Tab-separated table of C-alpha atoms in Angstrom:
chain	number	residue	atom	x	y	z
K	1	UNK	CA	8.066	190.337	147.464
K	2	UNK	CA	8.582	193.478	145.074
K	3	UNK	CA	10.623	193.452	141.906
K	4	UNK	CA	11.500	197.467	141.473
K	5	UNK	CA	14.320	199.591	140.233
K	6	UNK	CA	15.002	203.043	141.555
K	7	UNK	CA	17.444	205.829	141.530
K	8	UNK	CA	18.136	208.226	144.668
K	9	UNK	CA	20.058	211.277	145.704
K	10	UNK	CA	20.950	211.991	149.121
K	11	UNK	CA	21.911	214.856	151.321
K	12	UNK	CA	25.060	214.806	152.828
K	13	UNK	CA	23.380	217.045	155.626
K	14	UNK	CA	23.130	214.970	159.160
K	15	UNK	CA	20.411	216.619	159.943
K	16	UNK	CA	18.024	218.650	157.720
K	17	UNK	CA	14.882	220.352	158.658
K	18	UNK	CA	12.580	219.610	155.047
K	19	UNK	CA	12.937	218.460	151.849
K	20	UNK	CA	11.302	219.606	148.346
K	21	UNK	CA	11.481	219.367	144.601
K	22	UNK	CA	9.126	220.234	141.574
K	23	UNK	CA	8.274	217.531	139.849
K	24	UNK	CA	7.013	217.448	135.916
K	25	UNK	CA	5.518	214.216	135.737
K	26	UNK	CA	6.108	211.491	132.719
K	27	UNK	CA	3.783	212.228	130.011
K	28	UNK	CA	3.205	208.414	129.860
K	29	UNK	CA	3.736	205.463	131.718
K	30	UNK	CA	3.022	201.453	130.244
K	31	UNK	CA	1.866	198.736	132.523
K	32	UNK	CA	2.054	195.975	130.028
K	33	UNK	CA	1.219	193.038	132.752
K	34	UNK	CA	-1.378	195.832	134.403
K	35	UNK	CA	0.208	195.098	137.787
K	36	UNK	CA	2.828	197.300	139.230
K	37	UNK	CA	3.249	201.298	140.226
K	38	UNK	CA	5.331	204.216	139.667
K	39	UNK	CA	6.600	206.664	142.919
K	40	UNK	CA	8.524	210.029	143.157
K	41	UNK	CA	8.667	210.679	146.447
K	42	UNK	CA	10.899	212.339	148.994
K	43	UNK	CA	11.986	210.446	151.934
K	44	UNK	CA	13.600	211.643	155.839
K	45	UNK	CA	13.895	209.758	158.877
K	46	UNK	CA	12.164	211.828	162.329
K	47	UNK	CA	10.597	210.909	165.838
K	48	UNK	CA	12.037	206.760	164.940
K	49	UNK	CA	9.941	206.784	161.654
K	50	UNK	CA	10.364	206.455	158.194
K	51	UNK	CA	8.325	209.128	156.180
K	52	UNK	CA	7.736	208.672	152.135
K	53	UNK	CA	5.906	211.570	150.674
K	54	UNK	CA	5.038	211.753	146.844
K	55	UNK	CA	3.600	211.169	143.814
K	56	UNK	CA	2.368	207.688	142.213
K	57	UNK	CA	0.306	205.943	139.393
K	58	UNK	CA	-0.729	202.923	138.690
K	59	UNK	CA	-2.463	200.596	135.924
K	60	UNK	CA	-4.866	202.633	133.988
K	61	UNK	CA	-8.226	200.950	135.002
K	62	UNK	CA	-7.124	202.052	139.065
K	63	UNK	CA	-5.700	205.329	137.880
K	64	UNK	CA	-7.235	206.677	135.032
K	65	UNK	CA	-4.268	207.355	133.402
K	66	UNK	CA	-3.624	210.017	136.383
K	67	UNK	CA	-1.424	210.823	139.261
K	68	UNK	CA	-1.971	211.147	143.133
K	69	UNK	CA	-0.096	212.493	145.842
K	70	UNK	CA	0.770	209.751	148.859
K	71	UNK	CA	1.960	209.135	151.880
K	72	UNK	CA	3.682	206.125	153.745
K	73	UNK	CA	4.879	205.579	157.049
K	74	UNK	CA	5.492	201.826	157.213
K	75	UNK	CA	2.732	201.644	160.076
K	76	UNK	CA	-0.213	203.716	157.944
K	77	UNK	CA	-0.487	205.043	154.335
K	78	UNK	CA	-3.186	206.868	152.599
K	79	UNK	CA	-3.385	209.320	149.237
K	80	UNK	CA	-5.632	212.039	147.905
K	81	UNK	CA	-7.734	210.553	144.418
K	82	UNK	CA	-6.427	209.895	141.331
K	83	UNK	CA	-6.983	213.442	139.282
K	84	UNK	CA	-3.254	214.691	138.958
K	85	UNK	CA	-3.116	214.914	135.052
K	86	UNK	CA	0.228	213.386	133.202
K	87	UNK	CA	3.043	216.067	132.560
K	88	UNK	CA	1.853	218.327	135.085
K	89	UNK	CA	4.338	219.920	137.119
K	90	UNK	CA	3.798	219.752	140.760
K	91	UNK	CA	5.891	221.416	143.524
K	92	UNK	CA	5.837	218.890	146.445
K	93	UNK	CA	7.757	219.696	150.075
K	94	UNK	CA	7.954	217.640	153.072
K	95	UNK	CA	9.069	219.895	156.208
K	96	UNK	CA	8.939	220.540	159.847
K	97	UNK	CA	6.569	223.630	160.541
K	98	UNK	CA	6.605	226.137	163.518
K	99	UNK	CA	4.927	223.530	165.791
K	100	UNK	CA	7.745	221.313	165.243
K	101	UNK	CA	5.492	218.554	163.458
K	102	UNK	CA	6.321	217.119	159.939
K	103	UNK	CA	4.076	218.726	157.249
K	104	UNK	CA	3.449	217.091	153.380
K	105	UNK	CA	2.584	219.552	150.874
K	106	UNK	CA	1.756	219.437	147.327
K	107	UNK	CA	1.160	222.343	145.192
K	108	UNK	CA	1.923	225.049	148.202
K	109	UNK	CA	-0.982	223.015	150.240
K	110	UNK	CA	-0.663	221.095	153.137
K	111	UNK	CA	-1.986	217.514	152.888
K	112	UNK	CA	-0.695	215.839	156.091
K	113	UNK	CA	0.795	216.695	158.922
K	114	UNK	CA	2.737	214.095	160.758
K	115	UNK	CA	2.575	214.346	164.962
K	116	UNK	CA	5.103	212.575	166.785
K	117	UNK	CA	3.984	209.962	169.117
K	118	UNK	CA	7.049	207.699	170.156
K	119	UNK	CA	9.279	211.168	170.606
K	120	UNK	CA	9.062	214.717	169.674
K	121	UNK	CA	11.053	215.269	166.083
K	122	UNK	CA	14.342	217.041	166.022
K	123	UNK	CA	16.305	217.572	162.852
K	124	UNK	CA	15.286	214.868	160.146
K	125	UNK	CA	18.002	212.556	158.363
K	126	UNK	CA	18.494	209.953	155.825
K	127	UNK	CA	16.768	212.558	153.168
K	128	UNK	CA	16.331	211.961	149.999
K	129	UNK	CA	14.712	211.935	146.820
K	130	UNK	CA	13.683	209.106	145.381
K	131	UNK	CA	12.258	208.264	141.867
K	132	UNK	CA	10.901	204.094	141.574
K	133	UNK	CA	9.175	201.598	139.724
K	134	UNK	CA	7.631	198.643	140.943
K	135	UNK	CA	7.178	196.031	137.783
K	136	UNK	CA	6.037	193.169	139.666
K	137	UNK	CA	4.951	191.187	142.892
K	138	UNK	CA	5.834	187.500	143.726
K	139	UNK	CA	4.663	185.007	146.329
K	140	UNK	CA	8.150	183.805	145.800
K	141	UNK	CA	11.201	184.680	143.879
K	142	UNK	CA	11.152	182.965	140.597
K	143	UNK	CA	14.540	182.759	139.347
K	144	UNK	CA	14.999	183.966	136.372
K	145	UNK	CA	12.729	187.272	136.936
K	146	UNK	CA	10.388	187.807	134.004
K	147	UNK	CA	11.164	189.853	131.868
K	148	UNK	CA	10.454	193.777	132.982
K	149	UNK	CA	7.519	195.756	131.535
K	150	UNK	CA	6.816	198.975	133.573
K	151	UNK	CA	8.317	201.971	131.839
K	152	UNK	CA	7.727	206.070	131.619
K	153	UNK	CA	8.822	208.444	129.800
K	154	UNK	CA	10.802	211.426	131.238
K	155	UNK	CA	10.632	213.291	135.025
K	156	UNK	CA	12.258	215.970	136.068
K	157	UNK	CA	12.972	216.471	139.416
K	158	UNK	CA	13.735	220.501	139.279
K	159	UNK	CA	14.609	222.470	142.256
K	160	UNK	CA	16.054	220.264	144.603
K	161	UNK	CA	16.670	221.746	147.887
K	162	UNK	CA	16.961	221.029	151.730
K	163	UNK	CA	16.302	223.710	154.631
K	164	UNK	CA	19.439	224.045	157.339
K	165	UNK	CA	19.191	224.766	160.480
K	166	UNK	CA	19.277	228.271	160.054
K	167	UNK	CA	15.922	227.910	157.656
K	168	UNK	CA	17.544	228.316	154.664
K	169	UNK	CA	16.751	226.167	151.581
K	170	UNK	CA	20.017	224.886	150.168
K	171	UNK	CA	19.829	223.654	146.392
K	172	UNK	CA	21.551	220.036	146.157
K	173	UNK	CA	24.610	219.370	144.402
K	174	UNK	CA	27.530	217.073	144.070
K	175	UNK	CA	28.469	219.502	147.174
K	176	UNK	CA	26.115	218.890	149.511
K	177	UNK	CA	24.437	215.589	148.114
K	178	UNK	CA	25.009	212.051	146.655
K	179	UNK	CA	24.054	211.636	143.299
K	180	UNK	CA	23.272	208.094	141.810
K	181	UNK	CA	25.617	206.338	140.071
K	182	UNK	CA	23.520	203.659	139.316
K	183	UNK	CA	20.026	202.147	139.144
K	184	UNK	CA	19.305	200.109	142.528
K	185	UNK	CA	17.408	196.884	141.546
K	186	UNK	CA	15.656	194.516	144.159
K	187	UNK	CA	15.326	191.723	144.910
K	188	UNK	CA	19.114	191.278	144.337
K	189	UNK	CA	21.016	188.729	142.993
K	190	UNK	CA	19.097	186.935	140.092
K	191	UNK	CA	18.707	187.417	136.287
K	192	UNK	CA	15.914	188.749	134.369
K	193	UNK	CA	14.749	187.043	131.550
K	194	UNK	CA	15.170	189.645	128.624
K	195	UNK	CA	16.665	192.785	129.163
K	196	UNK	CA	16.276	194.350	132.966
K	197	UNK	CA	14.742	197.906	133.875
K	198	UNK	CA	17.429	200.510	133.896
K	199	UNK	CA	16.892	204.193	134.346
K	200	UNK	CA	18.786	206.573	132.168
K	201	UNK	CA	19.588	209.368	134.312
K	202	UNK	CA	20.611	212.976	133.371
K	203	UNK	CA	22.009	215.238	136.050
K	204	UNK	CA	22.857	218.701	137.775
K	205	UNK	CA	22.460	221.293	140.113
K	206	UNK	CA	19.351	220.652	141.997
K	207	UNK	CA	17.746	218.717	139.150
K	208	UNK	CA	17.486	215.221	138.392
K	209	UNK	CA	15.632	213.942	134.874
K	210	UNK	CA	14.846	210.158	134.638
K	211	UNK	CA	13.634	208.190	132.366
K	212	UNK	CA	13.039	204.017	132.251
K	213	UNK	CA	12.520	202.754	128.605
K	214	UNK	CA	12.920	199.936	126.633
Protein backbone atom coordinates (compact mmCIF):
# COMPACT_ATOMS: atom_id res chain seq x y z
CA UNK A 1 0.00 0.00 0.00
CA UNK A 2 1.19 3.62 -1.15
CA UNK A 3 0.88 6.74 0.94
CA UNK A 4 1.00 9.68 -1.97
CA UNK A 5 -0.51 13.04 -2.61
CA UNK A 6 -1.13 14.36 -6.07
CA UNK A 7 -2.77 17.08 -7.99
CA UNK A 8 -4.41 16.58 -11.61
CA UNK A 9 -6.04 18.47 -14.41
CA UNK A 10 -8.28 16.94 -16.79
CA UNK A 11 -9.65 17.48 -20.23
CA UNK A 12 -13.09 17.91 -20.60
CA UNK A 13 -12.54 16.43 -24.23
CA UNK A 14 -14.32 12.74 -24.56
CA UNK A 15 -12.03 11.83 -26.72
CA UNK A 16 -8.58 13.35 -27.46
CA UNK A 17 -5.99 12.16 -29.81
CA UNK A 18 -2.44 13.14 -27.50
CA UNK A 19 -1.47 14.86 -24.72
CA UNK A 20 1.77 17.12 -23.91
CA UNK A 21 3.31 19.64 -21.59
CA UNK A 22 6.91 21.08 -20.92
CA UNK A 23 7.98 20.36 -17.86
CA UNK A 24 10.89 22.42 -15.76
CA UNK A 25 11.72 20.04 -13.24
CA UNK A 26 12.14 20.88 -9.23
CA UNK A 27 15.54 22.05 -8.64
CA UNK A 28 15.46 19.77 -5.52
CA UNK A 29 13.64 17.11 -4.09
CA UNK A 30 14.26 15.57 -0.09
CA UNK A 31 13.74 11.95 0.68
CA UNK A 32 14.27 12.22 4.36
CA UNK A 33 13.23 8.34 5.11
CA UNK A 34 15.20 7.52 1.54
CA UNK A 35 12.13 5.55 0.46
CA UNK A 36 9.56 7.02 -1.78
CA UNK A 37 9.41 8.74 -5.54
CA UNK A 38 8.36 11.73 -7.32
CA UNK A 39 6.16 11.45 -10.96
CA UNK A 40 4.95 14.06 -13.57
CA UNK A 41 3.42 12.24 -15.93
CA UNK A 42 0.58 12.47 -18.40
CA UNK A 43 -2.05 9.92 -18.36
CA UNK A 44 -5.06 8.67 -21.31
CA UNK A 45 -7.04 5.68 -21.44
CA UNK A 46 -6.78 3.64 -25.31
CA UNK A 47 -7.20 -0.01 -26.75
CA UNK A 48 -8.74 -1.01 -22.66
CA UNK A 49 -5.40 0.26 -21.12
CA UNK A 50 -4.22 2.65 -18.85
CA UNK A 51 -1.06 4.55 -20.18
CA UNK A 52 1.25 6.79 -17.62
CA UNK A 53 4.01 8.52 -19.42
CA UNK A 54 6.57 10.84 -17.54
CA UNK A 55 9.13 11.91 -15.56
CA UNK A 56 10.35 10.50 -11.99
CA UNK A 57 13.15 10.49 -9.27
CA UNK A 58 13.86 8.81 -6.56
CA UNK A 59 16.25 8.60 -3.35
CA UNK A 60 19.59 9.92 -4.25
CA UNK A 61 21.75 6.70 -3.92
CA UNK A 62 19.10 5.05 -6.95
CA UNK A 63 18.97 8.35 -8.76
CA UNK A 64 21.85 10.32 -8.47
CA UNK A 65 20.14 13.21 -7.69
CA UNK A 66 18.66 12.95 -11.45
CA UNK A 67 15.55 12.46 -13.42
CA UNK A 68 14.29 9.73 -15.93
CA UNK A 69 11.63 9.51 -18.29
CA UNK A 70 9.01 6.33 -17.63
CA UNK A 71 6.47 4.48 -18.66
CA UNK A 72 3.60 2.35 -17.01
CA UNK A 73 0.93 0.35 -18.26
CA UNK A 74 -0.32 -1.54 -15.20
CA UNK A 75 0.73 -4.91 -17.05
CA UNK A 76 4.63 -3.70 -17.95
CA UNK A 77 6.77 -0.62 -17.04
CA UNK A 78 10.23 0.30 -17.93
CA UNK A 79 12.38 3.87 -18.07
CA UNK A 80 15.41 5.22 -19.85
CA UNK A 81 18.60 5.79 -16.97
CA UNK A 82 18.78 8.16 -14.52
CA UNK A 83 20.82 11.27 -16.34
CA UNK A 84 17.94 13.95 -16.65
CA UNK A 85 19.67 16.81 -14.62
CA UNK A 86 17.35 18.82 -11.87
CA UNK A 87 15.66 22.07 -13.30
CA UNK A 88 15.91 21.03 -16.73
CA UNK A 89 13.08 21.69 -18.83
CA UNK A 90 11.83 18.85 -20.81
CA UNK A 91 9.02 18.87 -23.43
CA UNK A 92 7.28 15.44 -23.02
CA UNK A 93 4.07 14.31 -25.45
CA UNK A 94 2.16 11.21 -25.43
CA UNK A 95 0.12 10.84 -28.88
CA UNK A 96 -1.34 8.64 -31.46
CA UNK A 97 0.93 8.75 -34.70
CA UNK A 98 -0.06 8.11 -38.42
CA UNK A 99 -0.09 4.32 -37.80
CA UNK A 100 -2.67 4.80 -35.29
CA UNK A 101 -0.35 3.43 -32.35
CA UNK A 102 0.31 5.44 -29.09
CA UNK A 103 3.78 7.11 -29.20
CA UNK A 104 5.84 8.56 -25.78
CA UNK A 105 8.17 11.23 -26.50
CA UNK A 106 10.52 13.21 -24.53
CA UNK A 107 12.52 16.00 -25.78
CA UNK A 108 10.92 15.79 -29.57
CA UNK A 109 12.16 11.89 -29.46
CA UNK A 110 10.21 9.00 -29.48
CA UNK A 111 10.87 6.56 -26.61
CA UNK A 112 7.98 4.05 -26.86
CA UNK A 113 5.51 3.29 -28.94
CA UNK A 114 2.53 1.51 -27.58
CA UNK A 115 0.77 -1.31 -30.17
CA UNK A 116 -2.58 -2.34 -29.40
CA UNK A 117 -3.13 -5.92 -28.74
CA UNK A 118 -6.66 -6.43 -27.05
CA UNK A 119 -8.22 -3.76 -29.82
CA UNK A 120 -6.99 -1.26 -32.22
CA UNK A 121 -6.97 2.45 -30.38
CA UNK A 122 -9.50 5.03 -31.33
CA UNK A 123 -9.65 8.42 -29.71
CA UNK A 124 -7.97 8.30 -26.12
CA UNK A 125 -9.90 9.53 -22.86
CA UNK A 126 -9.60 10.06 -19.24
CA UNK A 127 -6.42 12.50 -20.11
CA UNK A 128 -4.67 14.14 -17.90
CA UNK A 129 -1.80 15.54 -16.32
CA UNK A 130 -0.72 14.47 -13.35
CA UNK A 131 2.00 15.74 -10.89
CA UNK A 132 2.61 12.99 -7.51
CA UNK A 133 4.54 12.06 -4.68
CA UNK A 134 4.82 8.86 -3.17
CA UNK A 135 6.23 9.37 0.67
CA UNK A 136 5.86 5.95 1.79
CA UNK A 137 4.97 2.13 1.44
CA UNK A 138 3.19 -0.06 4.10
CA UNK A 139 2.58 -3.78 4.51
CA UNK A 140 -0.42 -2.43 6.27
CA UNK A 141 -2.03 0.81 7.06
CA UNK A 142 -0.76 2.09 10.30
CA UNK A 143 -3.16 4.44 11.64
CA UNK A 144 -1.98 7.36 12.39
CA UNK A 145 0.30 7.73 9.06
CA UNK A 146 3.78 8.93 9.95
CA UNK A 147 4.44 11.89 9.59
CA UNK A 148 5.22 12.96 5.67
CA UNK A 149 8.78 13.66 4.46
CA UNK A 150 8.99 13.71 0.59
CA UNK A 151 9.00 17.27 -0.67
CA UNK A 152 10.32 19.40 -3.97
CA UNK A 153 10.61 22.48 -4.73
CA UNK A 154 8.73 24.08 -7.70
CA UNK A 155 7.44 22.44 -11.37
CA UNK A 156 6.00 23.98 -13.91
CA UNK A 157 3.92 22.30 -16.10
CA UNK A 158 4.01 24.98 -19.21
CA UNK A 159 2.20 24.45 -22.36
CA UNK A 160 -0.52 22.30 -21.68
CA UNK A 161 -2.32 21.16 -24.65
CA UNK A 162 -4.48 18.27 -26.18
CA UNK A 163 -4.79 17.45 -30.09
CA UNK A 164 -8.71 17.27 -31.45
CA UNK A 165 -9.83 15.39 -33.84
CA UNK A 166 -9.11 17.67 -36.44
CA UNK A 167 -5.14 17.52 -35.27
CA UNK A 168 -5.10 20.57 -33.69
CA UNK A 169 -3.35 21.11 -30.32
CA UNK A 170 -5.75 22.92 -28.03
CA UNK A 171 -4.05 24.74 -24.92
CA UNK A 172 -6.06 23.71 -21.60
CA UNK A 173 -8.02 25.99 -19.65
CA UNK A 174 -10.80 26.33 -17.18
CA UNK A 175 -12.64 25.99 -20.78
CA UNK A 176 -11.78 22.94 -21.92
CA UNK A 177 -10.23 21.28 -18.67
CA UNK A 178 -10.66 20.59 -14.89
CA UNK A 179 -8.34 22.21 -12.80
CA UNK A 180 -7.58 20.90 -9.18
CA UNK A 181 -9.11 22.23 -6.45
CA UNK A 182 -7.40 20.27 -4.13
CA UNK A 183 -4.53 17.90 -3.29
CA UNK A 184 -5.82 14.11 -3.63
CA UNK A 185 -4.27 12.10 -0.71
CA UNK A 186 -4.36 8.17 -0.49
CA UNK A 187 -4.90 5.95 1.32
CA UNK A 188 -8.00 7.89 2.53
CA UNK A 189 -9.47 8.31 5.63
CA UNK A 190 -6.76 8.39 8.45
CA UNK A 191 -4.58 11.08 10.14
CA UNK A 192 -1.03 11.81 9.75
CA UNK A 193 1.00 12.25 12.56
CA UNK A 194 2.43 15.89 12.14
CA UNK A 195 1.41 17.97 9.49
CA UNK A 196 0.26 16.04 6.02
CA UNK A 197 1.78 16.66 2.39
CA UNK A 198 -0.13 19.36 0.63
CA UNK A 199 0.76 20.84 -2.70
CA UNK A 200 0.53 24.54 -3.15
CA UNK A 201 -0.68 25.00 -6.52
CA UNK A 202 -0.52 28.12 -8.79
CA UNK A 203 -2.59 28.20 -11.95
CA UNK A 204 -3.54 29.34 -15.62
CA UNK A 205 -3.83 28.98 -19.10
CA UNK A 206 -2.11 25.86 -20.07
CA UNK A 207 0.27 25.98 -17.12
CA UNK A 208 0.25 24.45 -13.88
CA UNK A 209 3.28 25.27 -11.12
CA UNK A 210 3.42 22.97 -8.01
CA UNK A 211 5.19 22.86 -5.30
CA UNK A 212 5.05 20.35 -1.91
CA UNK A 213 6.98 21.90 1.09
CA UNK A 214 7.06 21.89 4.56
Amino acid sequence: MEEYAKVLRWSKDEAVYGLKTTIQLPKSAIFEKNVGFINFYLGVYGASVHYECGLSTKPAEAANDNWHWFWNTGFANDGGPYMIKSGATIPIELSMNCDNNLDFKVGGEVVKTFIAEAEPFGALTNARLVVAACDQKFESIPDPLPEWTTRHDAVTCDCLSFRDSCGTWVTMSSLNSNPPTSTIFWPTGHKHSGTPADYTTTLSVGRIIASLKD
